[in-house]
Coordinates of C-alpha atoms in Angstrom, one line a residue:
Chain F
X1 CA 119.2 -56.3 172.3
X2 CA 119.6 -52.6 173.0
X3 CA 117.8 -49.4 172.2
X4 CA 119.4 -46.4 170.5
X5 CA 118.0 -42.9 170.0
X6 CA 119.6 -39.8 168.5
X7 CA 118.6 -36.3 167.7
X8 CA 120.6 -33.8 165.6
X9 CA 118.9 -30.4 165.5
X10 CA 119.0 -28.2 162.5
X11 CA 116.5 -25.6 163.9
X12 CA 117.9 -23.6 166.7
X13 CA 114.4 -23.0 168.0
X14 CA 114.3 -26.7 169.2
X15 CA 117.5 -26.5 171.1
X16 CA 115.9 -25.8 174.5
X17 CA 113.8 -28.9 174.1
X18 CA 116.6 -31.3 173.2
X19 CA 116.8 -33.0 176.6
X20 CA 113.0 -33.4 176.9
X21 CA 112.7 -34.8 173.4
X22 CA 115.6 -37.2 173.9
X23 CA 114.3 -38.3 177.3
X24 CA 110.9 -39.2 175.9
X25 CA 112.6 -41.2 173.0
X26 CA 114.8 -43.0 175.4
X27 CA 112.0 -44.0 177.8
X28 CA 110.1 -45.5 174.8
X29 CA 113.1 -47.8 174.2
X30 CA 113.0 -49.2 177.8
X31 CA 111.9 -52.7 176.8
X32 CA 114.9 -53.0 174.4
X33 CA 117.3 -52.3 177.3
X34 CA 116.1 -52.1 180.9
X35 CA 119.3 -52.7 182.7
X36 CA 121.1 -49.4 182.2
X37 CA 120.8 -46.2 180.3
X38 CA 122.9 -43.3 179.2
X39 CA 122.8 -40.1 177.3
X40 CA 125.3 -37.7 175.7
X41 CA 124.2 -34.1 175.2
X42 CA 126.1 -31.6 173.2
X43 CA 125.5 -28.1 174.5
X44 CA 126.6 -24.9 172.8
X45 CA 130.3 -24.2 172.8
X46 CA 130.7 -20.8 174.4
X47 CA 134.3 -20.4 173.0
X48 CA 135.8 -20.0 176.5
X49 CA 135.2 -22.9 178.7
X50 CA 135.5 -26.7 178.5
X51 CA 133.7 -29.4 180.5
X52 CA 134.7 -32.6 182.1
X53 CA 131.9 -35.0 183.3
X54 CA 133.0 -37.1 186.2
X55 CA 131.3 -40.2 187.7
X56 CA 131.8 -41.6 191.1
X57 CA 130.6 -44.6 193.0
X58 CA 130.9 -42.5 196.2
X59 CA 129.8 -39.0 195.0
X60 CA 129.4 -37.6 198.6
X61 CA 133.0 -38.3 199.4
X62 CA 134.6 -37.6 196.0
X63 CA 132.8 -34.4 195.1
X64 CA 133.0 -32.8 198.5
X65 CA 135.5 -29.9 198.5
X66 CA 136.6 -30.8 194.9
X67 CA 136.0 -27.4 193.5
X68 CA 138.3 -25.6 195.9
X69 CA 141.0 -28.3 195.7
X70 CA 141.0 -28.3 191.9
X71 CA 141.0 -24.5 191.8
X72 CA 144.1 -24.3 194.0
X73 CA 145.8 -27.1 192.0
X74 CA 145.2 -25.2 188.7
X75 CA 145.5 -21.7 190.1
X76 CA 142.4 -20.9 187.9
X77 CA 138.7 -20.6 188.5
X78 CA 136.7 -23.9 188.2
X79 CA 132.9 -24.5 188.6
X80 CA 131.5 -27.8 189.6
X81 CA 127.9 -28.8 189.3
X82 CA 127.0 -32.1 191.1
X83 CA 124.2 -34.1 189.5
X84 CA 123.6 -37.3 191.5
X85 CA 126.5 -39.7 190.8
X86 CA 128.0 -37.3 188.2
X87 CA 129.6 -33.9 188.4
X88 CA 130.3 -31.5 185.6
X89 CA 133.5 -29.6 185.9
X90 CA 133.7 -26.3 183.9
X91 CA 137.1 -24.8 183.4
X92 CA 139.0 -22.6 180.9
X93 CA 139.6 -24.4 177.6
X94 CA 143.4 -24.1 178.0
X95 CA 143.2 -25.8 181.4
X96 CA 141.4 -28.9 180.2
X97 CA 144.4 -31.3 180.0
X98 CA 145.9 -29.9 183.2
X99 CA 142.5 -30.3 184.9
X100 CA 142.1 -33.9 183.8
X101 CA 145.6 -34.7 185.1
X102 CA 144.9 -32.9 188.4
X103 CA 141.5 -34.8 188.8
X104 CA 143.3 -38.1 188.3
X105 CA 145.6 -37.3 191.2
X106 CA 143.0 -35.6 193.5
X107 CA 140.2 -38.2 192.9
X108 CA 141.7 -41.4 191.6
X109 CA 138.4 -43.3 192.1
X110 CA 136.3 -40.9 190.0
X111 CA 136.0 -41.8 186.4
X112 CA 135.9 -39.3 183.5
X113 CA 132.8 -40.0 181.4
X114 CA 133.5 -37.3 178.8
X115 CA 135.5 -34.2 178.3
X116 CA 135.5 -31.5 175.6
X117 CA 134.0 -28.1 174.6
X118 CA 130.4 -29.2 174.4
X119 CA 129.8 -32.8 175.5
X120 CA 128.3 -34.1 178.8
X121 CA 127.6 -37.8 179.4
X122 CA 125.4 -39.3 182.1
X123 CA 124.9 -43.0 182.5
X124 CA 123.9 -45.4 185.2
X125 CA 122.4 -48.8 185.8
X126 CA 118.6 -48.8 186.2
X127 CA 115.5 -48.1 184.2
X128 CA 115.8 -45.3 181.6
X129 CA 113.1 -43.3 183.3
X130 CA 115.0 -43.3 186.5
X131 CA 118.3 -42.5 184.9
X132 CA 117.0 -39.5 183.0
X133 CA 115.2 -38.2 186.1
X134 CA 118.2 -38.5 188.4
X135 CA 120.2 -36.4 186.0
X136 CA 117.4 -34.0 185.1
X137 CA 118.0 -34.7 181.4
X138 CA 114.6 -33.2 180.4
X139 CA 115.7 -29.7 181.3
X140 CA 118.9 -29.8 179.2
X141 CA 119.3 -27.9 176.0
X142 CA 121.8 -28.5 173.2
X143 CA 122.5 -29.0 169.6
X144 CA 122.5 -32.8 169.4
X145 CA 122.4 -35.8 171.6
X146 CA 122.5 -39.6 171.7
X147 CA 120.9 -42.0 174.1
X148 CA 121.1 -45.7 174.8
X149 CA 119.2 -48.3 176.7
X150 CA 121.2 -51.4 177.4
X151 CA 120.5 -55.1 177.6
X152 CA 124.0 -56.4 178.3
X153 CA 125.4 -59.3 176.4
X154 CA 129.1 -59.0 176.1
X155 CA 130.1 -57.6 179.5
X156 CA 128.8 -56.9 183.0
X157 CA 125.9 -54.6 184.0
X158 CA 127.9 -51.8 185.5
X159 CA 127.9 -48.0 185.2
X160 CA 131.1 -48.1 183.2
X161 CA 129.6 -50.8 180.9
X162 CA 126.7 -48.5 180.0
X163 CA 126.7 -46.4 176.9
X164 CA 127.6 -43.9 175.5
X165 CA 131.4 -44.5 175.5
X166 CA 133.6 -41.5 175.0
X167 CA 137.2 -42.1 174.1
X168 CA 138.2 -38.7 172.7
X169 CA 137.4 -35.1 173.2
X170 CA 133.8 -34.3 172.4
X171 CA 133.3 -37.8 170.9
X172 CA 130.9 -40.5 171.8
X173 CA 129.5 -43.8 170.5
X174 CA 126.5 -46.0 171.3
X175 CA 126.2 -49.5 170.0
X176 CA 123.5 -52.1 169.4
X177 CA 125.1 -55.5 168.6
X178 CA 128.2 -57.4 169.4
X179 CA 131.7 -57.3 168.0
X180 CA 133.7 -60.4 167.4
X181 CA 137.2 -59.0 166.9
X182 CA 137.2 -56.6 169.8
X183 CA 140.0 -58.3 171.8
X184 CA 142.4 -58.2 168.8
X185 CA 141.5 -54.6 168.0
X186 CA 141.9 -53.6 171.7
X187 CA 145.4 -55.0 171.7
X188 CA 146.3 -53.1 168.5
X189 CA 144.8 -49.9 169.8
X190 CA 146.6 -50.2 173.1
X191 CA 149.8 -50.5 171.1
X192 CA 148.9 -47.3 169.4
X193 CA 148.6 -45.6 172.9
X194 CA 144.8 -45.8 173.5
X195 CA 143.7 -46.5 177.0
X196 CA 140.6 -48.5 178.0
X197 CA 138.3 -48.4 181.1
X198 CA 136.4 -51.7 180.5
X199 CA 136.4 -55.0 178.7
X200 CA 133.4 -53.9 176.7
X201 CA 133.3 -54.4 172.9
X202 CA 131.6 -51.1 172.3
X203 CA 134.4 -49.2 174.0
X204 CA 136.7 -50.7 171.4
X205 CA 134.6 -49.4 168.6
X206 CA 134.6 -45.9 170.1
X207 CA 138.4 -46.0 170.6
X208 CA 138.9 -47.3 167.1
X209 CA 137.0 -44.2 165.7
X210 CA 138.9 -41.9 168.0
X211 CA 142.2 -43.4 166.7
X212 CA 141.1 -43.1 163.1
X213 CA 140.1 -39.4 163.6
X214 CA 143.4 -38.7 165.3
X215 CA 145.0 -39.7 162.0
X216 CA 143.2 -36.9 160.4
X217 CA 140.0 -38.5 159.1
X218 CA 136.7 -36.8 159.6
X219 CA 133.8 -38.8 161.2
X220 CA 132.5 -40.0 157.8
X221 CA 135.9 -41.3 156.7
X222 CA 136.5 -43.0 160.1
X223 CA 133.1 -44.7 159.8
X224 CA 133.9 -45.8 156.3
X225 CA 137.0 -47.6 157.4
X226 CA 135.1 -49.2 160.3
X227 CA 133.1 -51.2 157.8
X228 CA 136.3 -53.0 156.9
X229 CA 138.0 -53.2 160.2
X230 CA 135.2 -54.1 162.6
X231 CA 133.8 -57.6 162.6
X232 CA 130.4 -58.5 164.1
X233 CA 127.0 -57.0 164.4
X234 CA 126.5 -53.3 164.9
X235 CA 124.3 -50.4 164.5
X236 CA 126.4 -47.4 165.7
X237 CA 125.3 -43.8 166.4
X238 CA 128.2 -41.5 167.0
X239 CA 128.6 -37.9 168.0
X240 CA 131.3 -35.3 167.6
X241 CA 131.3 -31.7 168.7
X242 CA 129.4 -30.7 165.6
X243 CA 128.6 -34.0 163.9
X244 CA 126.3 -36.9 164.1
X245 CA 126.8 -40.2 162.3
X246 CA 125.1 -43.6 161.8
X247 CA 126.6 -46.9 160.5
X248 CA 125.2 -50.4 160.3
X249 CA 127.2 -53.5 159.5
X250 CA 126.7 -55.3 156.1
X251 CA 124.4 -57.9 157.6
X252 CA 122.2 -55.2 159.2
X253 CA 120.2 -57.3 161.5
X254 CA 120.1 -54.7 164.2
X255 CA 117.1 -52.5 163.6
X256 CA 117.3 -48.8 162.7
X257 CA 114.9 -46.1 161.5
X258 CA 115.7 -42.6 160.6
X259 CA 113.6 -39.5 160.1
X260 CA 114.5 -36.1 158.7
X261 CA 112.7 -32.8 158.5
X262 CA 113.8 -29.2 158.1
X263 CA 114.1 -29.1 161.9
X264 CA 116.1 -32.2 162.7
X265 CA 117.6 -35.6 161.9
X266 CA 116.4 -38.3 164.2
X267 CA 117.5 -41.9 164.8
X268 CA 115.6 -44.7 166.6
X269 CA 116.0 -48.4 167.0
X270 CA 112.3 -48.5 166.3
X271 CA 109.8 -46.1 164.8
X272 CA 108.0 -46.1 168.2
X273 CA 110.9 -43.9 169.5
X274 CA 110.2 -41.2 166.9
X275 CA 106.4 -40.9 167.2
X276 CA 106.4 -37.9 169.6
X277 CA 108.8 -35.7 167.5
X278 CA 107.3 -32.6 166.1
X279 CA 106.3 -32.9 162.4
X280 CA 106.9 -36.7 162.3
X281 CA 103.8 -37.2 160.3
X282 CA 105.4 -35.4 157.3
X283 CA 109.0 -36.4 158.0
X284 CA 111.1 -38.3 155.4
X285 CA 111.4 -41.7 157.1
X286 CA 113.7 -44.5 156.0
X287 CA 115.7 -47.5 157.1
X288 CA 119.5 -46.8 156.8
X289 CA 121.2 -49.1 154.3
X290 CA 123.7 -51.7 155.4
X291 CA 127.4 -50.8 155.3
X292 CA 126.5 -47.2 154.4
X293 CA 127.8 -44.2 156.2
X294 CA 125.4 -41.4 157.1
X295 CA 126.6 -38.3 158.8
X296 CA 125.6 -34.7 159.3
X297 CA 127.8 -31.8 160.5
X298 CA 126.7 -28.4 161.8
X299 CA 130.0 -26.9 160.7
X300 CA 129.9 -28.4 157.2
X301 CA 126.3 -27.4 156.7
X302 CA 127.0 -23.8 157.8
Chain M
X1 CA 82.5 -50.9 162.3
X2 CA 84.7 -51.4 165.4
X3 CA 87.4 -48.7 165.8
X4 CA 90.4 -49.3 168.0
X5 CA 92.4 -46.3 169.0
X6 CA 95.7 -47.7 170.2
X7 CA 96.7 -44.5 171.9
X8 CA 93.9 -45.1 174.4
X9 CA 93.1 -48.9 174.1
X10 CA 95.4 -51.7 175.0
X11 CA 96.7 -53.7 172.0
X12 CA 95.4 -56.9 173.6
X13 CA 91.8 -55.6 173.3
X14 CA 92.2 -55.3 169.6
X15 CA 93.8 -58.7 169.1
X16 CA 91.3 -60.4 171.4
X17 CA 88.4 -58.9 169.5
X18 CA 89.9 -60.1 166.3
X19 CA 90.3 -63.6 167.7
X20 CA 86.9 -63.7 169.4
X21 CA 84.6 -63.1 166.4
X22 CA 81.9 -65.8 166.4
X23 CA 81.3 -67.8 163.3
X24 CA 79.0 -66.0 160.9
X25 CA 79.6 -62.6 162.3
X26 CA 79.0 -59.9 159.7
X27 CA 80.6 -56.8 161.4
X28 CA 84.0 -57.8 160.2
X29 CA 85.6 -54.5 159.2
X30 CA 88.0 -53.2 161.8
X31 CA 89.7 -49.8 161.9
X32 CA 92.9 -49.2 163.9
X33 CA 94.0 -45.6 164.5
X34 CA 97.1 -44.3 166.2
X35 CA 99.2 -47.5 165.9
X36 CA 102.3 -45.4 166.6
X37 CA 104.7 -48.2 165.8
X38 CA 103.1 -50.7 168.2
X39 CA 104.4 -54.3 167.9
X40 CA 102.2 -57.3 167.0
X41 CA 99.2 -55.3 165.7
X42 CA 96.5 -57.7 164.3
X43 CA 98.5 -60.9 164.8
X44 CA 96.9 -64.3 164.7
X45 CA 93.8 -63.5 162.7
X46 CA 92.0 -66.7 161.8
X47 CA 88.8 -65.4 160.2
X48 CA 88.0 -63.5 157.0
X49 CA 88.1 -60.0 158.6
X50 CA 89.2 -56.7 157.1
X51 CA 91.6 -54.6 159.2
X52 CA 92.5 -51.1 158.1
X53 CA 95.5 -49.7 160.1
X54 CA 95.8 -46.0 159.8
X55 CA 99.5 -45.3 160.4
X56 CA 102.8 -47.1 160.8
X57 CA 103.3 -50.3 162.8
X58 CA 106.3 -52.0 164.5
X59 CA 107.4 -55.6 164.7
X60 CA 105.4 -58.5 163.5
X61 CA 102.2 -56.8 162.2
X62 CA 99.6 -59.3 160.9
X63 CA 101.8 -62.2 161.8
X64 CA 100.4 -65.7 161.2
X65 CA 97.4 -64.2 159.4
X66 CA 95.0 -66.9 158.3
X67 CA 92.3 -65.5 156.1
X68 CA 92.2 -61.8 157.1
X69 CA 92.7 -58.9 154.8
X70 CA 95.0 -56.4 156.5
X71 CA 96.0 -53.0 155.1
X72 CA 98.7 -50.8 156.7
X73 CA 98.3 -47.2 155.6
X74 CA 101.8 -46.4 156.6
X75 CA 105.1 -48.4 156.9
X76 CA 105.7 -51.7 158.7
X77 CA 108.6 -52.7 161.0
X78 CA 110.4 -56.0 161.0
X79 CA 108.6 -59.3 160.3
X80 CA 105.4 -58.0 158.8
X81 CA 103.0 -60.9 157.8
X82 CA 105.5 -63.4 159.2
X83 CA 104.3 -67.0 158.7
X84 CA 101.1 -65.9 156.9
X85 CA 98.9 -68.9 156.1
X86 CA 96.2 -67.3 153.9
X87 CA 94.5 -64.0 153.2
X88 CA 96.2 -60.8 152.2
X89 CA 98.4 -58.1 153.8
X90 CA 99.0 -54.8 152.0
X91 CA 101.6 -52.2 153.1
X92 CA 101.1 -48.8 151.6
X93 CA 104.5 -47.6 152.6
X94 CA 107.8 -49.5 153.2
X95 CA 108.5 -52.7 155.0
X96 CA 111.5 -53.4 157.2
X97 CA 113.5 -56.6 157.3
X98 CA 112.2 -60.1 156.8
X99 CA 108.8 -59.2 155.5
X100 CA 106.7 -62.3 154.8
X101 CA 109.3 -64.6 156.4
X102 CA 108.4 -68.3 156.4
X103 CA 105.0 -67.5 154.9
X104 CA 103.0 -70.5 153.9
X105 CA 100.2 -68.9 151.8
X106 CA 98.3 -65.7 151.1
X107 CA 99.4 -62.6 149.3
X108 CA 101.7 -59.8 150.7
X109 CA 101.9 -56.6 148.7
X110 CA 104.4 -53.9 149.7
X111 CA 103.8 -50.7 147.7
X112 CA 107.1 -49.1 148.8
X113 CA 110.4 -50.8 149.3
X114 CA 111.2 -53.9 151.4
X115 CA 114.5 -54.1 153.4
X116 CA 116.8 -57.1 153.8
X117 CA 115.7 -60.8 154.0
X118 CA 112.3 -60.2 152.3
X119 CA 110.6 -63.6 151.9
X120 CA 113.3 -65.5 153.8
X121 CA 112.4 -69.2 154.0
X122 CA 109.1 -68.6 152.2
X123 CA 107.0 -71.7 152.0
X124 CA 104.1 -70.9 149.6
X125 CA 103.4 -67.2 150.2
X126 CA 103.2 -64.8 147.2
X127 CA 104.9 -61.5 147.7
X128 CA 104.7 -58.5 145.4
X129 CA 107.0 -55.5 146.0
X130 CA 106.4 -52.4 144.0
X131 CA 109.8 -50.9 144.9
X132 CA 113.2 -52.6 145.7
X133 CA 114.2 -55.4 148.1
X134 CA 117.3 -55.6 150.3
X135 CA 120.0 -58.2 150.6
X136 CA 119.5 -61.9 151.3
X137 CA 115.9 -61.9 150.1
X138 CA 114.2 -65.3 149.6
X139 CA 117.1 -67.0 151.4
X140 CA 116.2 -70.8 151.5
X141 CA 112.8 -70.0 149.9
X142 CA 111.0 -73.3 149.4
X143 CA 107.9 -72.4 147.4
X144 CA 105.7 -69.5 146.5
X145 CA 106.5 -66.4 144.4
X146 CA 108.5 -63.3 145.0
X147 CA 107.8 -60.5 142.4
X148 CA 109.9 -57.4 142.6
X149 CA 109.1 -54.4 140.3
X150 CA 112.3 -52.6 141.3
X151 CA 115.8 -53.9 142.1
X152 CA 117.1 -56.7 144.3
X153 CA 120.1 -56.4 146.7
X154 CA 123.0 -58.7 147.3
X155 CA 122.7 -62.5 147.5
X156 CA 119.2 -62.9 146.1
X157 CA 117.8 -66.4 146.6
X158 CA 120.8 -67.8 148.4
X159 CA 120.4 -71.6 149.0
X160 CA 117.1 -71.5 147.2
X161 CA 114.8 -74.4 147.0
X162 CA 111.7 -74.1 144.7
X163 CA 110.4 -70.6 145.4
X164 CA 110.2 -68.7 142.1
X165 CA 111.7 -65.2 142.0
X166 CA 110.8 -62.5 139.4
X167 CA 112.7 -59.2 139.3
X168 CA 112.1 -56.5 136.8
X169 CA 115.1 -54.3 137.7
X170 CA 118.7 -55.2 138.4
X171 CA 119.9 -57.8 140.8
X172 CA 123.0 -56.7 142.7
X173 CA 124.2 -60.3 143.1
X174 CA 122.8 -63.8 143.2
X175 CA 123.2 -66.0 146.2
X176 CA 124.7 -69.5 146.2
X177 CA 122.9 -71.9 143.9
X178 CA 120.5 -69.2 142.5
X179 CA 120.5 -68.7 138.7
X180 CA 118.6 -66.9 136.1
X181 CA 116.1 -69.2 134.3
X182 CA 113.9 -69.0 131.2
X183 CA 110.6 -67.1 131.5
X184 CA 108.2 -69.6 130.1
X185 CA 104.5 -69.1 129.2
X186 CA 103.3 -70.7 132.5
X187 CA 105.5 -68.1 134.4
X188 CA 104.0 -65.3 132.4
X189 CA 100.6 -66.5 133.2
X190 CA 101.3 -66.7 136.9
X191 CA 103.0 -63.2 136.8
X192 CA 99.9 -61.7 135.1
X193 CA 97.7 -63.2 137.8
X194 CA 99.9 -61.9 140.7
X195 CA 100.3 -58.4 139.1
X196 CA 96.5 -58.2 138.7
X197 CA 95.9 -59.4 142.3
X198 CA 98.4 -56.7 143.5
X199 CA 96.5 -54.0 141.5
X200 CA 99.3 -53.4 139.0
X201 CA 98.2 -52.7 135.5
X202 CA 101.0 -50.7 133.9
X203 CA 103.7 -53.4 134.0
X204 CA 103.9 -56.3 131.6
X205 CA 105.0 -59.7 132.8
X206 CA 107.5 -60.0 130.0
X207 CA 109.6 -57.2 131.6
X208 CA 110.7 -59.5 134.4
X209 CA 113.5 -62.0 134.6
X210 CA 113.0 -65.3 136.5
X211 CA 115.5 -66.6 139.0
X212 CA 115.4 -70.1 140.6
X213 CA 117.4 -72.8 142.1
X214 CA 120.2 -74.5 140.2
X215 CA 119.5 -77.5 142.5
X216 CA 123.2 -78.2 143.1
X217 CA 122.9 -77.9 146.9
X218 CA 120.0 -80.3 147.2
X219 CA 122.2 -83.4 147.9
X220 CA 125.5 -83.9 149.4
X221 CA 128.2 -84.2 146.8
X222 CA 130.9 -86.7 147.7
X223 CA 133.5 -84.6 145.8
X224 CA 133.0 -81.9 148.5
X225 CA 133.9 -84.2 151.4
X226 CA 137.3 -82.6 151.8
X227 CA 135.6 -79.2 152.6
X228 CA 134.2 -80.5 155.9

């Protein structure tokens, strides 16, 4: 059992409240997943800089002096904001790949949680309320975000085993369920050049979607092929830089509720997670159909 | 009339009050406000009480109901009226998966749609759904009636025993050993009775098709021994 929440804003006026709304939704889902929690927040792309979210088991050691070291390695300005065990590295878009390579050399023990134009990912073991408070998620603004509370079944309770998983630029996935063909798929994806941080089944689903989108599919088409290629139980909520998607397996035993108003599209494992959203009383509320792809995209809507 | 506001009162207070009614009590109409998706609202009722729930509920609302009349003025999460024994449960909105599962008696009315596995393993309950039902509904249903005014999803009545299924709209597919059967006068009579109980007057029983068990899976067939 796990809990999932997601919020895709249509009304820009709500953007400053994204972190607060998502935090409240996530904490409501604590009893579905008290062992770890994570959140992906998509901020506005300013057109100039990109972001890398790093995580370290020894943040005091790994993040000390990193800004200056990375700056001199790249010969370009870099800003680093440390938040507990995570640090967000902001650098010019054209320095993103070079920056990731430099970080791997400078701090081999720090892990990249996410990278891209808009995404930041924070995840840790512990109760959702503690996780959101240590990263000050309530104060964050953004266009869309996804959160997960984990009750581990398929792999260990570790920071890296927590969701969301990000396997491509500005992409992330959270999962409630268990996949049965993940070992085979992981082997196949490794052959295609994907790399994996964990033995977690959900990371395979994330990497699968990344690989499909790298072949030119949009998020909706990648999710459509996932119905055929992934075996097991799943409710997925996925994010891209401008998109937000939901998919349930054909058996659909993992719960899901969605709500839509003129201001937002929201996802919750249970209706309880949605009750504090503005205008929920008059929202269109439905249970997503099995094996049916739902996705919204800011760019396509515009 | 007792009113329980679940935004300020613990759920257990409501359920204890429902369970603690003395015999012969006459203040038996309860109102529940701000249910906000709570689990297990009004479970285990064993007296003829009336409960009006003003809003949507989460898992297992009115589970094990024995004699109560529960109305949800909203939608219900998974497992509403699970294992109902008698009485009635009415959902004004939609119901999530396995509504009325394993129910032994009573009447469950869903005015919106029901999701997957509606009436799974039903054992005597009557279920009337105004809208559509999802896949694997009435799986292994043993007795009782499932009446659907809309459409049914995949694998309706898979491995069915003697529950009787009536669908007015389309059936996406029938499950193993479930077949369409003749709608005989006794079925029309039963349908009329259930439609009336569910407050439906603009639909005729003749508009339904009946589905039931082909009874081919009841006993082991020695010719299938190679399959094991």
